[in-house]
């Protein structure tokens, strides 16, 4: 954690690996299968987008990776440092200013006061909020709050050692923002991802957002969630037609639910 | 590792200025009223109301509908207050009551805080004593005075017992309500950052519950002050010294209506004073840092 701007050496290991992961809630006749047979690998530093309609178990999957829940079947292996989670709402602590919100994960992992203050200032600079550290959440706009949340998540996932880089889990983080701010933040996320080299697992139901942001796009079906399609986006030139293609596939997947 | 492909380059160049523009446009603006206007707006109406009240009182007294021993002149009450100031007894009377109330209240906070935490976080404890704790608030603590006199005699223990039973339920219930109203996303944030239960309570749960807790302690203060007055009025004895309650009782015993009204006025003054000087500023500060009260 000496500097954010160095990309960690990329190895062939994965940041996180899911093997045949299934998750069911409840028992007996009321059982709800949220996920079944999900295989997914995110390489260190890779930007993977999970796309799916409602009920595809996106949030369940992120909870499993974050260690908030245990899979019913299969295994989840996290090789990176502790994954950080960003939610749809910024979830900043309203009684702490922006700087101290970013410092919180560092404080929890026992980083000294001076170090964590310096690190928080560095991360706030990265999200273009340098000099706003003393502002409280209610004094910031929605987009600024979400950037503070991003800086906090980065602080959390890079809090321990810097080996292997971090892993950022993002649960529709821009869904609650207005269109202009969302567009701006998507660009910012790309820039910050490139600058920090953290792996990102980004969940969304917005095809356009998925195609714009990801290096790899994974399509999940709904009830139960399984992987039904995958696209490599790294060398795609025509994003418009790919957006149409993915949208078409998504509509197909959704239509299957009308028949059951 | 494939390098992230460049997003449209004008985007990248403009991003900084677009971001700065969005921030400038979207940041909530706060209009501050000038200090003098605020002081006038909050200070003048209560003073006018007080003046009106005294005016009506004076008029009713002058019309002599009620005999003098039931309705004193405002000036008679004023003279009574001045005489207690002149012989210095006002300070010892007020101090006797205030220090009892503060001590009782402090003890209540110390007892009620862990109690509230237990009720809020341990389901068994909540179902066992939660309803009792909530019900205790509707039991006037003056109901405990006769029992306390039988148990502890006419001692300070009686008074503190009544004060504690008055204040503890309010403070504990306030903390429980405060914890119940913490948005579930906040403890989750702590959880994903790997906060242990102790860190989570100290750094997230308790600060998040502070507004509710503070409201509870404010009510707890009001209850301990009321309970104290009830105890002092009923349990009077030379060993207990003269507090505001005993002073009021003396006024009544000697058929001195100005004394009674002066005592009521002092009791009200202390209650309102502590509320305005201690709890109001504290509450405003807590709410303002959270963006819940206007600056």
Coordinates of C-alpha atoms in Angstrom, one line a residue:
Chain A
X1 CA 0.0 0.0 0.0
X2 CA 2.9 2.3 -0.7
X3 CA 1.3 3.8 -3.8
X4 CA -2.0 3.4 -5.6
X5 CA -0.6 4.1 -9.0
X6 CA 1.5 1.0 -9.5
X7 CA -0.3 -1.9 -11.1
X8 CA 0.4 -5.1 -9.1
X9 CA 2.3 -7.8 -11.0
X10 CA -0.4 -9.9 -12.6
X11 CA -0.1 -13.6 -12.0
X12 CA -2.2 -16.3 -13.5
X13 CA -3.9 -16.9 -10.2
X14 CA -7.4 -15.6 -9.8
X15 CA -8.6 -12.9 -7.4
X16 CA -11.7 -15.0 -6.7
X17 CA -12.9 -18.3 -7.9
X18 CA -16.4 -19.8 -7.7
X19 CA -16.7 -23.5 -8.4
X20 CA -20.2 -25.0 -8.9
X21 CA -21.6 -22.5 -6.4
X22 CA -25.2 -23.0 -5.4
X23 CA -27.3 -21.2 -2.8
X24 CA -30.7 -22.1 -1.5
X25 CA -32.7 -20.3 1.1
X26 CA -35.3 -21.9 3.3
X27 CA -36.2 -25.6 3.7
X28 CA -38.7 -28.2 2.5
X29 CA -41.4 -27.1 0.1
X30 CA -40.6 -23.4 0.6
X31 CA -37.0 -23.7 -0.6
X32 CA -35.9 -20.9 -2.9
X33 CA -32.8 -21.6 -5.1
X34 CA -31.1 -18.3 -5.7
X35 CA -28.0 -19.7 -7.4
X36 CA -27.1 -23.0 -8.9
X37 CA -23.9 -24.3 -10.5
X38 CA -22.2 -21.0 -11.0
X39 CA -18.6 -21.2 -12.2
X40 CA -16.8 -17.9 -12.3
X41 CA -13.2 -16.7 -12.2
X42 CA -12.0 -13.1 -11.8
X43 CA -8.3 -12.6 -12.5
X44 CA -6.4 -10.1 -10.5
X45 CA -6.9 -6.6 -11.9
X46 CA -9.8 -7.8 -14.1
X47 CA -13.0 -5.9 -14.6
X48 CA -15.9 -8.4 -14.7
X49 CA -19.5 -7.3 -15.1
X50 CA -22.4 -9.6 -14.0
X51 CA -25.6 -8.8 -15.9
X52 CA -29.0 -10.1 -15.0
X53 CA -32.6 -9.3 -14.5
X54 CA -34.3 -9.2 -11.1
X55 CA -34.1 -12.5 -9.2
X56 CA -30.8 -13.6 -10.8
X57 CA -29.1 -13.8 -7.4
X58 CA -26.7 -11.0 -8.2
X59 CA -26.7 -9.8 -4.6
X60 CA -26.6 -13.3 -3.2
X61 CA -23.5 -13.9 -5.3
X62 CA -21.8 -10.8 -4.1
X63 CA -22.6 -11.7 -0.5
X64 CA -21.0 -15.1 -0.9
X65 CA -17.8 -13.5 -2.3
X66 CA -17.8 -10.9 0.4
X67 CA -18.0 -13.6 3.0
X68 CA -21.3 -12.4 4.4
X69 CA -22.9 -15.8 3.6
X70 CA -21.9 -19.4 3.0
X71 CA -22.7 -21.3 -0.3
X72 CA -25.0 -24.3 0.0
X73 CA -23.0 -26.2 -2.6
X74 CA -19.6 -25.6 -4.3
X75 CA -16.8 -23.4 -3.1
X76 CA -15.9 -19.7 -3.1
X77 CA -12.1 -19.1 -2.9
X78 CA -10.9 -15.5 -2.5
X79 CA -7.2 -15.0 -3.2
X80 CA -7.0 -11.3 -3.0
X81 CA -7.1 -9.3 0.2
X82 CA -10.4 -8.7 1.9
X83 CA -13.0 -7.8 -0.8
X84 CA -14.6 -4.4 -0.4
X85 CA -18.3 -3.9 -1.1
X86 CA -20.0 -0.9 -2.6
X87 CA -23.7 -0.7 -2.4
X88 CA -26.4 1.1 -4.4
X89 CA -26.5 3.7 -1.7
X90 CA -23.3 5.3 -0.5
X91 CA -24.0 4.1 3.1
X92 CA -21.6 6.7 4.6
X93 CA -21.7 7.1 8.3
X94 CA -23.5 10.5 8.6
X95 CA -21.7 11.6 11.8
X96 CA -18.2 11.2 10.2
X97 CA -16.8 13.6 7.6
X98 CA -15.7 12.3 4.2
X99 CA -12.1 11.8 5.3
X100 CA -13.0 9.8 8.4
X101 CA -15.4 7.7 6.4
X102 CA -12.6 6.7 4.2
X103 CA -10.4 6.1 7.2
X104 CA -12.9 3.8 8.8
X105 CA -11.7 0.5 7.3
X106 CA -8.1 1.4 8.0
X107 CA -9.0 2.2 11.6
X108 CA -10.7 -1.2 11.8
X109 CA -7.6 -3.0 10.6
X110 CA -5.4 -1.1 13.0
X111 CA -3.6 1.3 10.8
X112 CA -2.0 4.3 12.7
X113 CA -3.7 7.7 12.7
X114 CA -1.1 9.5 10.6
X115 CA -0.9 6.7 8.1
X116 CA -4.6 6.4 7.6
X117 CA -5.1 10.1 7.3
X118 CA -2.4 10.3 4.6
X119 CA -4.0 7.3 2.8
X120 CA -7.5 8.8 3.0
X121 CA -6.2 12.0 1.5
X122 CA -4.5 10.1 -1.3
X123 CA -7.7 8.2 -2.1
X124 CA -9.9 11.3 -1.9
X125 CA -7.5 12.9 -4.4
X126 CA -7.9 9.9 -6.6
X127 CA -11.7 10.3 -6.8
X128 CA -11.3 14.1 -7.3
X129 CA -12.4 15.0 -3.9
X130 CA -9.1 16.4 -2.6
X131 CA -9.8 19.2 -0.1
X132 CA -13.3 17.9 0.7
X133 CA -12.2 15.6 3.5
X134 CA -13.8 17.8 6.2
X135 CA -17.2 17.9 4.5
X136 CA -19.9 15.7 6.0
X137 CA -22.0 13.4 3.9
X138 CA -25.1 15.7 3.9
X139 CA -23.0 18.5 2.6
X140 CA -22.1 16.5 -0.5
X141 CA -24.1 15.7 -3.7
X142 CA -25.2 12.1 -4.4
X143 CA -22.4 11.6 -6.9
X144 CA -19.8 13.0 -4.5
X145 CA -21.1 10.7 -1.8
X146 CA -20.8 7.7 -4.0
X147 CA -17.2 8.7 -4.8
X148 CA -16.4 8.9 -1.1
X149 CA -17.9 5.4 -0.8
X150 CA -15.6 4.3 -3.7
X151 CA -12.6 5.8 -1.9
X152 CA -13.7 4.0 1.2
X153 CA -14.1 0.7 -0.6
X154 CA -10.6 1.1 -2.1
X155 CA -9.2 1.8 1.3
X156 CA -10.9 -1.3 2.6
X157 CA -9.6 -3.7 0.0
X158 CA -6.1 -2.3 0.0
X159 CA -5.9 -2.1 3.8
X160 CA -3.8 -5.1 4.5
X161 CA -1.0 -6.2 2.3
X162 CA -0.6 -5.1 -1.3
X163 CA 0.0 -8.6 -2.7
X164 CA -2.4 -9.6 -5.4
X165 CA -4.2 -6.2 -5.4
X166 CA -7.7 -5.8 -4.1
X167 CA -11.1 -6.9 -5.1
X168 CA -14.0 -4.5 -5.4
X169 CA -17.5 -5.8 -5.3
X170 CA -20.0 -3.3 -6.7
X171 CA -23.8 -3.9 -6.3
X172 CA -25.4 -1.6 -8.8
X173 CA -23.5 1.4 -7.4
X174 CA -24.8 4.0 -9.9
X175 CA -28.4 2.8 -10.2
X176 CA -29.7 5.5 -7.9
X177 CA -28.0 8.4 -9.6
X178 CA -29.2 10.8 -12.3
X179 CA -28.2 10.0 -15.8
X180 CA -25.5 12.7 -16.2
X181 CA -23.8 11.8 -12.9
X182 CA -24.0 8.1 -13.8
X183 CA -22.3 8.7 -17.1
X184 CA -19.6 10.7 -15.4
X185 CA -19.0 8.2 -12.6
X186 CA -18.8 5.3 -15.1
X187 CA -15.9 7.1 -16.8
X188 CA -14.4 7.8 -13.4
X189 CA -14.7 4.2 -12.4
X190 CA -12.8 3.1 -15.5
X191 CA -10.1 5.7 -14.8
X192 CA -9.7 4.7 -11.1
X193 CA -9.8 1.0 -11.9
X194 CA -6.9 1.6 -14.4
X195 CA -5.0 3.6 -11.8
X196 CA -5.4 1.2 -8.9
X197 CA -5.2 -2.2 -10.6
X198 CA -7.9 -3.6 -8.3
X199 CA -10.1 -6.4 -9.6
X200 CA -13.7 -5.4 -10.0
X201 CA -16.8 -7.6 -9.9
X202 CA -19.6 -5.2 -11.0
X203 CA -23.3 -6.2 -10.8
X204 CA -25.8 -4.3 -12.9
X205 CA -29.1 -4.8 -14.8
X206 CA -28.1 -2.1 -17.3
X207 CA -26.8 -3.6 -20.5
X208 CA -25.3 -0.3 -21.8
X209 CA -23.4 0.2 -18.5
X210 CA -22.2 -3.4 -18.6
X211 CA -20.9 -3.1 -22.1
X212 CA -19.2 0.2 -21.5
X213 CA -17.5 -0.8 -18.3
X214 CA -16.4 -4.4 -18.4
X215 CA -13.5 -6.3 -19.8
X216 CA -15.7 -9.4 -19.6
X217 CA -19.5 -9.6 -19.3
X218 CA -21.2 -12.5 -17.7
X219 CA -25.0 -13.0 -18.2
X220 CA -27.0 -14.6 -15.4
X221 CA -30.4 -16.2 -15.8
X222 CA -33.0 -15.8 -13.1
X223 CA -34.4 -18.2 -10.5
X224 CA -32.1 -19.9 -10.1
X225 CA -29.2 -17.8 -11.2
X226 CA -26.8 -19.6 -13.5
X227 CA -24.3 -18.4 -16.1
X228 CA -26.0 -18.4 -19.5
X229 CA -23.6 -16.3 -21.6
X230 CA -20.2 -14.7 -21.6
X231 CA -18.7 -12.0 -23.8
X232 CA -15.1 -10.8 -24.0
X233 CA -15.2 -7.0 -24.4
X234 CA -11.5 -6.2 -24.5
X235 CA -11.1 -5.9 -28.3
X236 CA -14.7 -5.0 -29.2
X237 CA -14.9 -2.0 -31.5
X238 CA -18.6 -1.9 -32.2
X239 CA -20.1 -1.6 -28.7
X240 CA -23.5 -0.5 -30.1
X241 CA -24.2 -3.8 -31.9
X242 CA -22.8 -5.8 -29.0
X243 CA -25.2 -3.9 -26.7
X244 CA -28.0 -5.0 -29.0
X245 CA -26.8 -8.6 -29.0
X246 CA -26.6 -8.8 -25.3
X247 CA -30.0 -7.1 -24.9
X248 CA -31.5 -9.7 -27.2
X249 CA -30.0 -12.5 -25.3
X250 CA -31.2 -11.0 -22.0
X251 CA -34.7 -10.7 -23.4
X252 CA -34.7 -14.3 -24.4
X253 CA -33.6 -15.4 -21.0
X254 CA -36.3 -13.3 -19.3
X255 CA -39.0 -14.6 -21.8
X256 CA -38.3 -18.2 -20.6
X257 CA -39.8 -17.2 -17.3
X258 CA -43.2 -16.3 -18.9
X259 CA -43.7 -19.9 -20.0
X260 CA -43.2 -21.5 -16.6
Chain B
X1 CA -3.1 -8.4 -18.5
X2 CA -4.8 -6.4 -21.3
X3 CA -4.6 -2.7 -20.7
X4 CA -7.9 -1.0 -20.2
X5 CA -8.8 0.4 -23.5
X6 CA -9.0 4.2 -23.7
X7 CA -12.4 5.6 -23.4
X8 CA -13.2 8.3 -25.9
X9 CA -10.3 10.8 -25.3
X10 CA -12.3 14.0 -25.1
X11 CA -14.1 12.3 -22.3
X12 CA -10.9 11.8 -20.4
X13 CA -9.8 15.3 -20.9
X14 CA -13.1 16.8 -20.0
X15 CA -13.8 14.4 -17.1
X16 CA -12.1 16.7 -14.5
X17 CA -14.0 19.8 -15.5
X18 CA -17.3 18.0 -16.0
X19 CA -16.8 16.5 -12.6
X20 CA -16.0 19.8 -11.0
X21 CA -19.0 21.3 -12.7
X22 CA -21.4 18.6 -11.5
X23 CA -20.0 18.9 -8.0
X24 CA -20.5 22.7 -8.0
X25 CA -24.1 22.3 -9.3
X26 CA -25.2 19.4 -7.2
X27 CA -23.7 20.3 -3.8
X28 CA -26.5 21.3 -1.5
X29 CA -26.5 25.0 -0.7
X30 CA -27.3 26.2 2.8
X31 CA -28.6 29.7 3.4
X32 CA -27.7 31.0 6.9
X33 CA -30.0 33.5 8.6
X34 CA -28.1 36.3 10.2
X35 CA -27.5 35.9 13.9
X36 CA -29.5 38.8 15.0
X37 CA -32.6 37.6 13.0
X38 CA -32.3 34.2 14.6
X39 CA -32.0 35.5 18.1
X40 CA -35.0 37.8 17.5
X41 CA -37.0 34.9 16.0
X42 CA -36.4 32.5 18.8
X43 CA -36.1 34.9 21.7
X44 CA -38.9 37.4 21.2
X45 CA -42.0 35.2 21.0
X46 CA -41.6 33.5 24.3
X47 CA -40.9 36.9 26.0
X48 CA -44.1 38.3 24.5
X49 CA -46.0 35.3 25.6
X50 CA -44.7 35.7 29.2
X51 CA -45.6 39.4 29.3
X52 CA -49.1 38.6 28.0
X53 CA -49.5 35.9 30.7
X54 CA -48.4 38.2 33.5
X55 CA -50.7 40.9 32.1
X56 CA -53.7 38.6 32.1
X57 CA -52.9 37.4 35.6
X58 CA -52.6 40.9 36.9
X59 CA -56.0 41.8 35.3
X60 CA -57.7 38.7 36.8
X61 CA -56.2 39.4 40.2
X62 CA -57.4 43.1 40.0
X63 CA -60.9 42.0 39.1
X64 CA -60.9 40.2 42.5
X65 CA -63.0 37.2 41.3
X66 CA -61.0 34.9 43.6
X67 CA -59.9 35.7 47.1
X68 CA -56.4 36.8 47.8
X69 CA -55.4 33.5 49.5
X70 CA -56.2 31.6 46.3
X71 CA -54.9 34.0 43.6
X72 CA -51.9 36.2 44.7
X73 CA -50.9 39.3 42.9
X74 CA -47.9 38.9 40.5
X75 CA -46.1 41.4 42.6
X76 CA -46.7 39.3 45.8
X77 CA -45.0 36.3 44.2
X78 CA -42.2 38.6 43.0
X79 CA -41.7 39.9 46.6
X80 CA -41.6 36.3 47.9
X81 CA -38.9 35.4 45.3
X82 CA -37.0 38.6 46.2
X83 CA -37.1 37.8 49.9
X84 CA -35.7 34.3 49.3
X85 CA -32.9 35.9 47.3
X86 CA -32.3 38.5 50.0
X87 CA -31.9 35.9 52.8
X88 CA -29.9 33.7 50.5
X89 CA -32.2 30.7 51.1
X90 CA -33.0 30.4 47.3
X91 CA -29.5 29.2 46.6
X92 CA -29.5 26.4 49.2
X93 CA -33.1 25.3 48.3
X94 CA -32.3 25.2 44.6
X95 CA -29.0 23.6 45.1
X96 CA -30.4 20.8 47.4
X97 CA -32.8 19.8 44.6
X98 CA -30.6 20.3 41.6
X99 CA -27.7 18.3 43.0
X100 CA -30.1 15.5 43.9
X101 CA -31.6 15.5 40.5
X102 CA -28.2 15.6 38.7
X103 CA -26.8 12.8 40.9
X104 CA -29.9 10.7 40.4
X105 CA -29.9 11.4 36.7
X106 CA -26.2 10.5 36.3
X107 CA -26.8 7.2 38.2
X108 CA -29.8 6.5 35.9
X109 CA -27.7 7.0 32.8
X110 CA -25.0 4.7 34.1
X111 CA -27.6 2.0 34.9
X112 CA -29.9 2.5 31.9
X113 CA -27.3 2.5 29.2
X114 CA -26.1 -1.1 29.6
X115 CA -29.7 -2.1 30.3
X116 CA -30.9 -0.6 27.1
X117 CA -28.0 -2.2 25.1
X118 CA -29.0 -5.6 26.6
X119 CA -32.7 -5.2 25.7
X120 CA -31.9 -4.0 22.2
X121 CA -29.3 -6.7 21.3
X122 CA -30.3 -9.8 23.3
X123 CA -33.7 -11.1 22.0
X124 CA -34.4 -13.1 25.2
X125 CA -33.9 -10.1 27.4
X126 CA -36.0 -8.0 25.1
X127 CA -39.0 -10.4 25.3
X128 CA -38.5 -10.8 29.0
X129 CA -38.3 -7.2 30.2
X130 CA -38.9 -5.1 27.1
X131 CA -42.7 -4.7 27.7
X132 CA -42.1 -4.1 31.4
X133 CA -39.6 -1.4 30.7
X134 CA -42.0 0.3 28.2
X135 CA -44.8 -0.1 30.7
X136 CA -42.8 1.5 33.5
X137 CA -42.9 4.7 31.6
X138 CA -46.6 5.0 32.1
X139 CA -46.4 4.3 35.8
X140 CA -46.1 7.7 37.6
X141 CA -43.0 7.4 39.8
X142 CA -44.8 9.2 42.6
X143 CA -46.6 5.8 43.1
X144 CA -43.3 4.5 44.4
X145 CA -43.0 7.1 47.1
X146 CA -45.2 5.4 49.8
X147 CA -43.4 2.1 49.2
X148 CA -40.0 3.7 49.3
X149 CA -40.8 5.5 52.6
X150 CA -41.8 2.2 54.1
X151 CA -38.6 0.5 52.8
X152 CA -36.0 3.2 53.3
X153 CA -37.6 5.6 55.8
X154 CA -37.4 9.4 55.3
X155 CA -33.9 9.3 53.9
X156 CA -32.1 10.3 50.8
X157 CA -32.3 6.6 49.7
X158 CA -36.1 7.1 49.3
X159 CA -35.6 10.1 47.1
X160 CA -33.0 8.5 44.9
X161 CA -35.0 5.3 44.6
X162 CA -37.9 7.3 43.2
X163 CA -35.7 9.3 40.9
X164 CA -34.0 6.2 39.5
X165 CA -37.3 4.4 38.8
X166 CA -38.6 7.6 37.1
X167 CA -35.6 8.1 34.8
X168 CA -34.1 4.7 34.0
X169 CA -37.0 3.4 31.8
X170 CA -37.0 6.6 29.7
X171 CA -33.3 6.5 29.0
X172 CA -33.2 2.7 28.4
X173 CA -36.2 2.9 26.0
X174 CA -34.6 5.8 24.2
X175 CA -31.5 3.8 23.6
X176 CA -33.5 0.8 22.4
X177 CA -35.5 3.0 20.0
X178 CA -32.3 4.6 18.8
X179 CA -30.7 1.2 18.1
X180 CA -33.9 -0.1 16.4
X181 CA -33.9 2.9 14.1
X182 CA -30.3 2.4 12.8
X183 CA -30.5 1.8 9.1
X184 CA -29.5 -1.9 8.5
X185 CA -27.1 -0.9 5.8
X186 CA -24.7 0.7 8.4
X187 CA -24.0 -2.4 10.5
X188 CA -23.6 -4.2 7.1
X189 CA -20.9 -1.7 6.1
X190 CA -19.1 -2.6 9.3
X191 CA -19.5 -6.3 8.6
X192 CA -18.1 -6.2 5.1
X193 CA -15.1 -4.2 6.5
X194 CA -14.5 -7.0 9.0
X195 CA -15.5 -5.1 12.1
X196 CA -15.8 -7.4 15.2
X197 CA -18.9 -7.0 17.3
X198 CA -17.1 -4.8 19.8
X199 CA -15.8 -2.4 17.1
X200 CA -19.1 -2.5 15.4
X201 CA -20.9 -1.4 18.5
X202 CA -18.4 1.3 19.4
X203 CA -17.8 2.8 16.0
X204 CA -21.1 2.2 14.2
X205 CA -24.0 1.1 16.3
X206 CA -23.7 3.5 19.3
X207 CA -22.9 6.7 17.2
X208 CA -25.8 5.8 14.9
X209 CA -28.2 5.4 17.8
X210 CA -27.0 8.6 19.4
X211 CA -30.0 10.8 18.4
X212 CA -32.5 8.4 19.9
X213 CA -30.4 7.9 22.9
X214 CA -30.1 11.6 23.4
X215 CA -33.9 12.0 23.1
X216 CA -34.2 9.3 25.7
X217 CA -31.8 11.0 28.1
X218 CA -33.6 14.3 27.7
X219 CA -36.9 12.7 28.6
X220 CA -35.0 10.9 31.4
X221 CA -33.9 14.2 32.8
X222 CA -37.5 15.5 32.8
X223 CA -38.7 12.4 34.5
X224 CA -36.0 12.5 37.2
X225 CA -36.8 16.1 37.9
X226 CA -40.6 15.4 38.2
X227 CA -39.9 12.3 40.3
X228 CA -37.7 14.3 42.6
X229 CA -40.3 16.9 43.1
X230 CA -42.9 14.3 43.9
X231 CA -40.6 12.6 46.4
X232 CA -39.6 15.9 48.0
X233 CA -43.2 17.1 48.4
X234 CA -44.3 13.8 50.0
X235 CA -41.2 12.8 52.0
X236 CA -40.4 15.9 54.0
X237 CA -38.3 15.6 57.2
X238 CA -35.7 17.8 58.9
X239 CA -32.9 15.3 58.1
X240 CA -33.6 15.7 54.4
X241 CA -33.0 19.4 54.2
X242 CA -35.2 21.8 52.3
X243 CA -35.3 21.4 48.6
X244 CA -37.7 23.0 46.1
X245 CA -40.4 20.3 46.8
X246 CA -40.2 20.9 50.6
X247 CA -40.2 24.6 50.0
X248 CA -43.5 24.2 48.1
X249 CA -44.9 22.0 50.8
X250 CA -44.0 24.7 53.4
X251 CA -45.8 27.3 51.4
X252 CA -48.9 25.1 51.3
X253 CA -48.7 24.2 55.0
X254 CA -48.5 27.9 56.0
X255 CA -51.4 28.8 53.6
X256 CA -49.0 31.1 51.7
X257 CA -50.1 31.1 48.1
X258 CA -47.3 33.5 47.0
X259 CA -44.8 30.9 48.4
X260 CA -46.5 28.1 46.5
X261 CA -46.5 29.9 43.2
X262 CA -42.9 31.1 43.7
X263 CA -41.9 27.4 44.3
X264 CA -43.7 26.2 41.2
X265 CA -42.1 29.0 39.3
X266 CA -38.6 27.9 40.5
X267 CA -39.3 24.3 39.7
X268 CA -40.3 25.2 36.2
X269 CA -37.3 27.5 35.8
X270 CA -34.8 24.8 36.7
X271 CA -36.5 22.3 34.4
X272 CA -36.7 24.6 31.5
X273 CA -33.2 26.0 32.2
X274 CA -31.5 22.6 32.1
X275 CA -33.4 21.7 29.0
X276 CA -32.3 25.0 27.2
X277 CA -28.7 25.1 28.5
X278 CA -27.7 21.5 28.3
X279 CA -30.0 19.3 26.2
X280 CA -31.1 21.7 23.5
X281 CA -27.5 22.7 22.4
X282 CA -26.3 19.0 22.7
X283 CA -29.2 17.8 20.6
X284 CA -28.8 20.5 18.0
X285 CA -25.1 19.7 17.6
X286 CA -25.7 16.0 17.2
X287 CA -28.5 16.5 14.7
X288 CA -26.6 19.2 12.8
X289 CA -23.5 17.0 12.2
X290 CA -25.8 14.4 10.7
X291 CA -27.6 16.9 8.5
X292 CA -30.9 16.4 10.4
X293 CA -31.4 19.9 11.7
X294 CA -31.0 23.2 9.9
X295 CA -27.6 24.9 10.5

